[in-house]
Tab-separated table of C-alpha atoms (C1' of nucleotides) in Angstrom:
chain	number	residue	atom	x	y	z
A	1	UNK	CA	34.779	-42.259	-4.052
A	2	UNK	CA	33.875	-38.486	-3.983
A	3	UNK	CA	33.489	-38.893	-7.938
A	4	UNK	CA	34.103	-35.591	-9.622
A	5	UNK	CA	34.849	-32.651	-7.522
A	6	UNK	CA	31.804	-30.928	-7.732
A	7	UNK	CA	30.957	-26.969	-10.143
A	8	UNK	CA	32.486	-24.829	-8.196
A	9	UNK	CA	29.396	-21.745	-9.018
A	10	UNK	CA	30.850	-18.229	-9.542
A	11	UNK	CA	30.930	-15.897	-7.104
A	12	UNK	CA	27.288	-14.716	-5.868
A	13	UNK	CA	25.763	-11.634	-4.295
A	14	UNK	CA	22.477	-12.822	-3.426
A	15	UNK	CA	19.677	-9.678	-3.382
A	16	UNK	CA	17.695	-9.883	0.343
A	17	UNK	CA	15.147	-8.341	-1.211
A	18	UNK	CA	13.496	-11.110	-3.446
A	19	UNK	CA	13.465	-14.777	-2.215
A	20	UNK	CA	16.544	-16.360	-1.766
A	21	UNK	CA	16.268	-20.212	-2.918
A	22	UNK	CA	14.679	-18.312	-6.176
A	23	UNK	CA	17.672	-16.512	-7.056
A	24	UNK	CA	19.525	-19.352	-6.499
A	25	UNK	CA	17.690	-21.977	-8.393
A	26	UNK	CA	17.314	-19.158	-11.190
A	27	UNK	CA	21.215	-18.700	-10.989
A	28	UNK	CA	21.401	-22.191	-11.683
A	29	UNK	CA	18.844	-22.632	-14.337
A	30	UNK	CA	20.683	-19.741	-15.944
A	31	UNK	CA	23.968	-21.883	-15.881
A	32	UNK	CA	22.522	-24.470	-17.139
A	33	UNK	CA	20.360	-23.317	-20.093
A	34	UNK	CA	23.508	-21.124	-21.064
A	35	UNK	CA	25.333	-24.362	-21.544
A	36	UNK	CA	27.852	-23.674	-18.508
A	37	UNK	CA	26.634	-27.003	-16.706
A	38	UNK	CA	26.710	-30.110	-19.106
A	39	UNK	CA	24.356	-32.700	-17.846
A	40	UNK	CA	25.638	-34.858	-15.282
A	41	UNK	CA	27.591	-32.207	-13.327
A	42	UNK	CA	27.916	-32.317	-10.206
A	43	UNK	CA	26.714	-29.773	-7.719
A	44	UNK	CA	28.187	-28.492	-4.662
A	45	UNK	CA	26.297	-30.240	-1.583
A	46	UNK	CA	23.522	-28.778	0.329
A	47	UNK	CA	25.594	-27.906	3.035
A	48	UNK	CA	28.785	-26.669	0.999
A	49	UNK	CA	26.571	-24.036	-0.840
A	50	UNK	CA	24.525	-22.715	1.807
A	51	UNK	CA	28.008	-22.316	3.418
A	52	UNK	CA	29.441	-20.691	0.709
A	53	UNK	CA	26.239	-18.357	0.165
A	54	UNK	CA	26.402	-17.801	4.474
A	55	UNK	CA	22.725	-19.292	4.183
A	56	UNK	CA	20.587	-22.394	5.724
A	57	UNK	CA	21.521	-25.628	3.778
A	58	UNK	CA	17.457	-25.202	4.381
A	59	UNK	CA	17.058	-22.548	2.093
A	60	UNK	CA	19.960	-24.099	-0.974
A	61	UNK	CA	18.191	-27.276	-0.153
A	62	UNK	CA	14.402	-25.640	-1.542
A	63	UNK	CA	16.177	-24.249	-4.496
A	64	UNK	CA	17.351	-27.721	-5.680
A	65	UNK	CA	13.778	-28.971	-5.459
A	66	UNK	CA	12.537	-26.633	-7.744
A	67	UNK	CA	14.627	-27.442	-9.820
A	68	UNK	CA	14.095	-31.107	-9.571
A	69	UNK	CA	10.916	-30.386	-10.077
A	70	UNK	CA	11.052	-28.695	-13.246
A	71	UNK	CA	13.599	-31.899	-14.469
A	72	UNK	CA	16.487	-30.120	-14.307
A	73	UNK	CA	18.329	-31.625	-11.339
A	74	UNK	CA	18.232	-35.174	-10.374
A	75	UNK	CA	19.730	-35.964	-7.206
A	76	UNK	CA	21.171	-39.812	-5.663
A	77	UNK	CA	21.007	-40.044	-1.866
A	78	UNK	CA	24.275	-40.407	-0.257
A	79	UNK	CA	25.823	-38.886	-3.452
A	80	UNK	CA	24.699	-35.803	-4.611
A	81	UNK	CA	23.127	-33.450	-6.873
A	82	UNK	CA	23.648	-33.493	-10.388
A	83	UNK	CA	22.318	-31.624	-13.796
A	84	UNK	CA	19.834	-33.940	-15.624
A	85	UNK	CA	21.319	-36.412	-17.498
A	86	UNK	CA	18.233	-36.248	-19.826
A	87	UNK	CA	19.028	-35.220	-23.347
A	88	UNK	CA	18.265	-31.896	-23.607
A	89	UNK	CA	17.955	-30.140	-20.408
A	90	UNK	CA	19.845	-27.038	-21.733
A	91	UNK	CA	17.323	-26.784	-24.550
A	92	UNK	CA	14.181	-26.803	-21.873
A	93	UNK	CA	16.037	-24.949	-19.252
A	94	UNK	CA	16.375	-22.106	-22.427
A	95	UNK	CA	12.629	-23.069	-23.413
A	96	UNK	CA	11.715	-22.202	-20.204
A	97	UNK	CA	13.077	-18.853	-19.674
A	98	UNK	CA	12.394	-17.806	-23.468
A	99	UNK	CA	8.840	-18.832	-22.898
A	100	UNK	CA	8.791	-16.660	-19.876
A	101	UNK	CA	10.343	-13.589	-21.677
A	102	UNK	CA	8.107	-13.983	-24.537
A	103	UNK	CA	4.887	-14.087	-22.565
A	104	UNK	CA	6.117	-11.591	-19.982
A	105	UNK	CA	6.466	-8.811	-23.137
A	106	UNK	CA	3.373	-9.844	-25.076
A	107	UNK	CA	1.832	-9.688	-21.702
A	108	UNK	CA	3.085	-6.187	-21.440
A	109	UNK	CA	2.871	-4.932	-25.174
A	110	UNK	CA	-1.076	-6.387	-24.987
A	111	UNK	CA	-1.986	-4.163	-21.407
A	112	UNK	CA	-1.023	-0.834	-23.556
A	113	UNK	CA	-2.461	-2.155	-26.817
A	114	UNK	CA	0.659	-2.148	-28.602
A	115	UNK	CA	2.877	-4.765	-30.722
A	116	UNK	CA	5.953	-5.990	-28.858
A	117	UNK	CA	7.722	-5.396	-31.383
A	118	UNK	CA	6.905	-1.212	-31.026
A	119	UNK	CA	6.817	-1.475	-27.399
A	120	UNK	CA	10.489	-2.418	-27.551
A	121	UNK	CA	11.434	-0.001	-29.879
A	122	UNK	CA	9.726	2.716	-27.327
A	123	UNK	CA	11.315	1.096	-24.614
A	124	UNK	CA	15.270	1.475	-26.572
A	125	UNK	CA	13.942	4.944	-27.574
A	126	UNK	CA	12.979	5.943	-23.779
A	127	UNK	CA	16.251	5.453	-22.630
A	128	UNK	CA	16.898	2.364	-22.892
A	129	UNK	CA	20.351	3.196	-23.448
A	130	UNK	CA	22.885	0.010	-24.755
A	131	UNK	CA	22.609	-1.326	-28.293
A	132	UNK	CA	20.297	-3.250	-29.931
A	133	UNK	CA	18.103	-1.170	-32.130
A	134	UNK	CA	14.787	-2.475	-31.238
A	135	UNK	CA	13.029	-2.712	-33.993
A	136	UNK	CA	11.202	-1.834	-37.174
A	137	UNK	CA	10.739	-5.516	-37.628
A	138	UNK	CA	8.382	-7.731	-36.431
A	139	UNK	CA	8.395	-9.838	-33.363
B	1	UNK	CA	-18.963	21.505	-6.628
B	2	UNK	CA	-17.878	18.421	-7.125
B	3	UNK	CA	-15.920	18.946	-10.088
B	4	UNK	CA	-16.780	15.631	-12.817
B	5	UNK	CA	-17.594	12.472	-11.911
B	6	UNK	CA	-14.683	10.792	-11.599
B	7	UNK	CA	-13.719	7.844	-13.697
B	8	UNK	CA	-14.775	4.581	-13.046
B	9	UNK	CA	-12.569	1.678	-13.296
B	10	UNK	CA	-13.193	-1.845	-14.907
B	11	UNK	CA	-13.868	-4.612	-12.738
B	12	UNK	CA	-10.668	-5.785	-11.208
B	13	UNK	CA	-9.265	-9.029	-9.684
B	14	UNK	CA	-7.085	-8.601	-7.647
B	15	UNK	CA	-4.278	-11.549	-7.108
B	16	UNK	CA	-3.775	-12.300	-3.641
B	17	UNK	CA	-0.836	-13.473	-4.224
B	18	UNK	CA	1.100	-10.442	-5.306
B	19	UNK	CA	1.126	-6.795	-3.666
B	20	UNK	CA	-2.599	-5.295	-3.836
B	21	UNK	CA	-0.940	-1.906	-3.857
B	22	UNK	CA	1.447	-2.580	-6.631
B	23	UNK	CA	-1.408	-4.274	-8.493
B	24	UNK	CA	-3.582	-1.250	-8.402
B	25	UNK	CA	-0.603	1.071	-9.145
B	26	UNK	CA	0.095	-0.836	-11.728
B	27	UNK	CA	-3.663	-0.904	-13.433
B	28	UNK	CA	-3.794	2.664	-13.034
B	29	UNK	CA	-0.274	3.281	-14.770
B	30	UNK	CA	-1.424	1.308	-17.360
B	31	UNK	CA	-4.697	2.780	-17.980
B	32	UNK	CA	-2.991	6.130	-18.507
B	33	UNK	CA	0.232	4.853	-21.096
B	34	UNK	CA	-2.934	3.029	-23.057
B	35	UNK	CA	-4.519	6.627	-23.286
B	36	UNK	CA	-7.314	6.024	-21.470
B	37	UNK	CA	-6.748	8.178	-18.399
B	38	UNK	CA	-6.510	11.756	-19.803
B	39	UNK	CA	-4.271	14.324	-18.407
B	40	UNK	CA	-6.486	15.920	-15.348
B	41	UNK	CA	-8.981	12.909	-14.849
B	42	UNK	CA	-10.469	12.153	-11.638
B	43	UNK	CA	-9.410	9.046	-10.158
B	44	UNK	CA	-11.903	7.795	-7.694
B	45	UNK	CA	-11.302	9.002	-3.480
B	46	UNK	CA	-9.149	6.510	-1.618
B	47	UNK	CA	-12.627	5.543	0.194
B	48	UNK	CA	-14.224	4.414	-2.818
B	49	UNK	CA	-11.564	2.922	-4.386
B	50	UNK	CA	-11.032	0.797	-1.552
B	51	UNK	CA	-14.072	0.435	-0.963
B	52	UNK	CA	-15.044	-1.109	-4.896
B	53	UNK	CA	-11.830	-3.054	-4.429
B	54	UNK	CA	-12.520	-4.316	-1.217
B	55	UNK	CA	-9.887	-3.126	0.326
B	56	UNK	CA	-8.334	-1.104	3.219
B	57	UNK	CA	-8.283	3.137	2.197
B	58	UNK	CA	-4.561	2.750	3.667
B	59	UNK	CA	-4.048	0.529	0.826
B	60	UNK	CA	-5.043	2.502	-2.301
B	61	UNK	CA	-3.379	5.527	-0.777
B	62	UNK	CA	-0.362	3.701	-0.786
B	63	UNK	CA	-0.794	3.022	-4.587
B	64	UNK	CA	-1.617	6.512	-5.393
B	65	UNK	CA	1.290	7.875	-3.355
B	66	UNK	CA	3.694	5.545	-5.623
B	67	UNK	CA	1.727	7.164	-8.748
B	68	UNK	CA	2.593	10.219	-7.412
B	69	UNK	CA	5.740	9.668	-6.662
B	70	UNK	CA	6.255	9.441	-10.454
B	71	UNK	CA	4.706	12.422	-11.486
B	72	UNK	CA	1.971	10.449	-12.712
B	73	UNK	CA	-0.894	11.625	-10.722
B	74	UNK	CA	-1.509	15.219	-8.119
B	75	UNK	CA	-3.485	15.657	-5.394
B	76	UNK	CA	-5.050	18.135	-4.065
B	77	UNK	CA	-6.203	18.064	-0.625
B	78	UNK	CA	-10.182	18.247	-0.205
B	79	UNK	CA	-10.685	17.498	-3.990
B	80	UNK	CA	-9.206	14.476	-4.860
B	81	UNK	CA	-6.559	12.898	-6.816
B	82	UNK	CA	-6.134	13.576	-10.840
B	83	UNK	CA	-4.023	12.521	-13.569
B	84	UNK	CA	-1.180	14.895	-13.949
B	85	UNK	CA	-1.665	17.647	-16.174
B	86	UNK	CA	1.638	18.069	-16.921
B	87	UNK	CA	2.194	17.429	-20.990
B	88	UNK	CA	3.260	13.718	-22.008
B	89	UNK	CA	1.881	11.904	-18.941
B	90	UNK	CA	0.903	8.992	-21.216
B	91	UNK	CA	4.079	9.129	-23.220
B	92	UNK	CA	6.343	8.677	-19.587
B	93	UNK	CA	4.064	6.237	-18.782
B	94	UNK	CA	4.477	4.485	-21.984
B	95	UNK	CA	8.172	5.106	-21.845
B	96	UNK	CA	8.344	3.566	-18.357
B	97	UNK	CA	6.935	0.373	-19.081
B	98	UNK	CA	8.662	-0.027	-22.455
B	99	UNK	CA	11.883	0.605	-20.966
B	100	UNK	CA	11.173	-1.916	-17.975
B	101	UNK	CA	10.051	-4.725	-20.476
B	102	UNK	CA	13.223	-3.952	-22.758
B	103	UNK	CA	15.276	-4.080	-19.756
B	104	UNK	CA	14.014	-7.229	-18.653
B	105	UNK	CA	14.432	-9.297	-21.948
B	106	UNK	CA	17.749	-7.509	-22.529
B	107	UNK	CA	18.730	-9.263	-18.905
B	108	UNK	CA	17.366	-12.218	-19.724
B	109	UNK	CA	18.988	-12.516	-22.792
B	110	UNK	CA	22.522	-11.258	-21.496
B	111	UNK	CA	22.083	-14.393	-18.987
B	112	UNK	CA	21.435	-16.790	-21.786
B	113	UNK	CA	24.332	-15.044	-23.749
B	114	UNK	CA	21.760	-14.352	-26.552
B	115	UNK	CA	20.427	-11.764	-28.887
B	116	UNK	CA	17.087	-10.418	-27.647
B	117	UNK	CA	15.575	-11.325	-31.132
B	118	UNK	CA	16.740	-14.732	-30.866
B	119	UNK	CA	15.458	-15.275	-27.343
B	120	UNK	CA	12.011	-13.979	-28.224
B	121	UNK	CA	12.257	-16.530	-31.180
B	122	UNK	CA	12.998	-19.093	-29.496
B	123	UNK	CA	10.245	-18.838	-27.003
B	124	UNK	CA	8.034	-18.189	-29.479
B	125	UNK	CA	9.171	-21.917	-30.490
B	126	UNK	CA	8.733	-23.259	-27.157
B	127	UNK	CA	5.229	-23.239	-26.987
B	128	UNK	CA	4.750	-19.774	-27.005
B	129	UNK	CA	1.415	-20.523	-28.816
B	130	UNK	CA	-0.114	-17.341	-30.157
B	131	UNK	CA	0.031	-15.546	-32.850
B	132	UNK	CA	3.343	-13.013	-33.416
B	133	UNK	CA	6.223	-15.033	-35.470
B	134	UNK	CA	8.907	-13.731	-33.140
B	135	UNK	CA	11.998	-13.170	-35.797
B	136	UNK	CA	14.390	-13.724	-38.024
B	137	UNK	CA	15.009	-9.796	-38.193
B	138	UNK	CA	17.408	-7.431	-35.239
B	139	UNK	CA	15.264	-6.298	-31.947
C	1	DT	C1'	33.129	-47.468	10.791
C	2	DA	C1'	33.190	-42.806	9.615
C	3	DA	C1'	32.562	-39.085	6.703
C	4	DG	C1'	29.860	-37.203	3.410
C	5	DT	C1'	25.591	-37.128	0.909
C	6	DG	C1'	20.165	-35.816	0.734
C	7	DT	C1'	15.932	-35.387	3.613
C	8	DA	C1'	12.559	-34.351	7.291
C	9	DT	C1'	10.831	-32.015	11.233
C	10	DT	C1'	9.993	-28.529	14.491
C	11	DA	C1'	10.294	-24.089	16.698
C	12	DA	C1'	11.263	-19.530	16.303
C	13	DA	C1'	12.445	-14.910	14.192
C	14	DT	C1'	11.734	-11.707	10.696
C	15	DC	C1'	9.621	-8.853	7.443
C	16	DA	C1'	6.476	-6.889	4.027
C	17	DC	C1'	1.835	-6.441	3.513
C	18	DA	C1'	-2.659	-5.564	4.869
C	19	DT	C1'	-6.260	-4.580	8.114
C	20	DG	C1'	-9.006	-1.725	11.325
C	21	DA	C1'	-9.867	2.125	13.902
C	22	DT	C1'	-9.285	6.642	14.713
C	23	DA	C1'	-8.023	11.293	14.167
C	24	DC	C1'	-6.677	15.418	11.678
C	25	DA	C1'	-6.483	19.021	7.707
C	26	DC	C1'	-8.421	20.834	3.896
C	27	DT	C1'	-12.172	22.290	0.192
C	28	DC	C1'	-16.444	23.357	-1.198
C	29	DA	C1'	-21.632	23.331	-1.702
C	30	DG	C1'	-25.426	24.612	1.080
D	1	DC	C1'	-20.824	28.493	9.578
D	2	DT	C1'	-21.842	23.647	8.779
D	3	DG	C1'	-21.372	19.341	6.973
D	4	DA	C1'	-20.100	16.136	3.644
D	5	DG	C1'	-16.463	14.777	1.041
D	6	DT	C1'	-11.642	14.986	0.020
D	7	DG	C1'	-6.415	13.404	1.296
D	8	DT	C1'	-3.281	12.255	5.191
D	9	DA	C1'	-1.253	10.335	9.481
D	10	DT	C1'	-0.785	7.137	13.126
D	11	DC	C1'	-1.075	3.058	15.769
D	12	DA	C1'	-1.864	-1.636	17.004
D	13	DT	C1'	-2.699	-5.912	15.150
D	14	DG	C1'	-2.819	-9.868	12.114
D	15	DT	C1'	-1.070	-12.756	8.468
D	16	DG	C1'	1.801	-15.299	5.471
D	17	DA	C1'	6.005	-16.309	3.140
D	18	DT	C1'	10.723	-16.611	4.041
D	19	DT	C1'	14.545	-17.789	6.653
D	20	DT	C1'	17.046	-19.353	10.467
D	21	DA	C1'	18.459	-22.828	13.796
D	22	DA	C1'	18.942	-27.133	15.740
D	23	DT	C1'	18.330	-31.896	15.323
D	24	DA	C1'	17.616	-36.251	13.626
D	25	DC	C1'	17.337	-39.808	10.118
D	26	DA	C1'	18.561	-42.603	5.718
D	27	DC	C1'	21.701	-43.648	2.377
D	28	DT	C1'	26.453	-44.356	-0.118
D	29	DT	C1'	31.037	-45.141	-0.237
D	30	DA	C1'	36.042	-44.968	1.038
DNA sequence: TAAGTGTATTAAATCACATGATACACTCAG
DNA sequence: CTGAGTGTATCATGTGATTTAATACACTTA
């Protein structure tokens, strides 16, 4: 049996400018840690998605070993690919990315010797345009 | 004459594994949003530069022409290249990098379908170690 | 058996980045 | 004027990561 048809991922435009099997595993680690791909789901074959993205099944095929890699994927030969059934792979999917936000602005905030919570608030202030007030509070 | 000495830069690593020109761009940028690179400071020539980085004079000219680019630094031909004079070179600095980092956790957290307060939170959570509680109040 | 999975290998093309060498244009102290 | 020190331009070359392309193999299941 072909089990479940497989996620059927939403339409891409992939960027040529940054690497390719990065975008895509971070499109799916995105899905995933936004609760959009339950563990256990299925993924679309190598070669579907690399058809569907006009790329080498190569390239879709480097993406999914990050991700297994990281624990996110697990994959059954002759089968497929599938989301972690591991309880709580949307949790560290989310830890992941958080922790990589966090760092990325402390990072930031700490080169111009300032809090991250003021260099957001400068950041909203210097057109930063949208909502979200940025600040007066700490972070 | 010629002019002032012109400043001297901290010892630098340079990662090999990410643009050397974007790297040095991106120290000098710094330097100047932190304050330390006055309006109208020397910057050392491309020779020396490259030459203290160990690196080609093509190289640093490349960075400097980026800096330039963003009305962050002037040259003058024969003399050298300066921090712009022009008033609130620090503060577009500043307000270049905030913006970029706001932008970035604002994406982020758009992808996760979160607040940014509550993805900086959570990371904090997730090992983000360090000090800064990361919360509980709007960012 | 056949179709559909993941996986591995190899060769080649591409592209951004960096080097190295050289030459030119300009400014200024002497 | 001269020469040393600036920025600038050009060209050929090298390198490394990325991607393509074409196969081939191993496994699972209808």
């Amino acid at each position: 049996m072909t089990l479940d048809p497989p996620w059927q991922p939403p339409a891409w435009e992939l960027d040529p400018s940054q690497p390719l099997y990065e975008q895509i595993a971070h499109r799916i680690r995105v899905e995933i840690a936004a609760s959009r791909l339950p563990g256990g789901t299925r993924l679309p074959s190598v070669r579907d998605l690399a058809a569907s993205l006009r790329v080498t099944p190569n390239t879709v095929m480097r993406a999914y070993a990050e991700l297994e890699q990281d624990g996110l994927l697990e994959t059954f030969r002759g089968q497929g690919t599938f989301v972690a059934r591991s309880s709580g792979v949307e949790a560290r999917a989310q830890a992941r990315i958080a922790r990589q936000a966090l760092e990325h602005v402390r990072r930031v905030a700490a080169d111009l010797g300032m809090r991250v919570e003021d260099l957001l608030r400068l950041g909203a202030e210097a057109g930063g345009g949208e909502d979200d007030d940025a600040g007066s509070h700490r972070v």
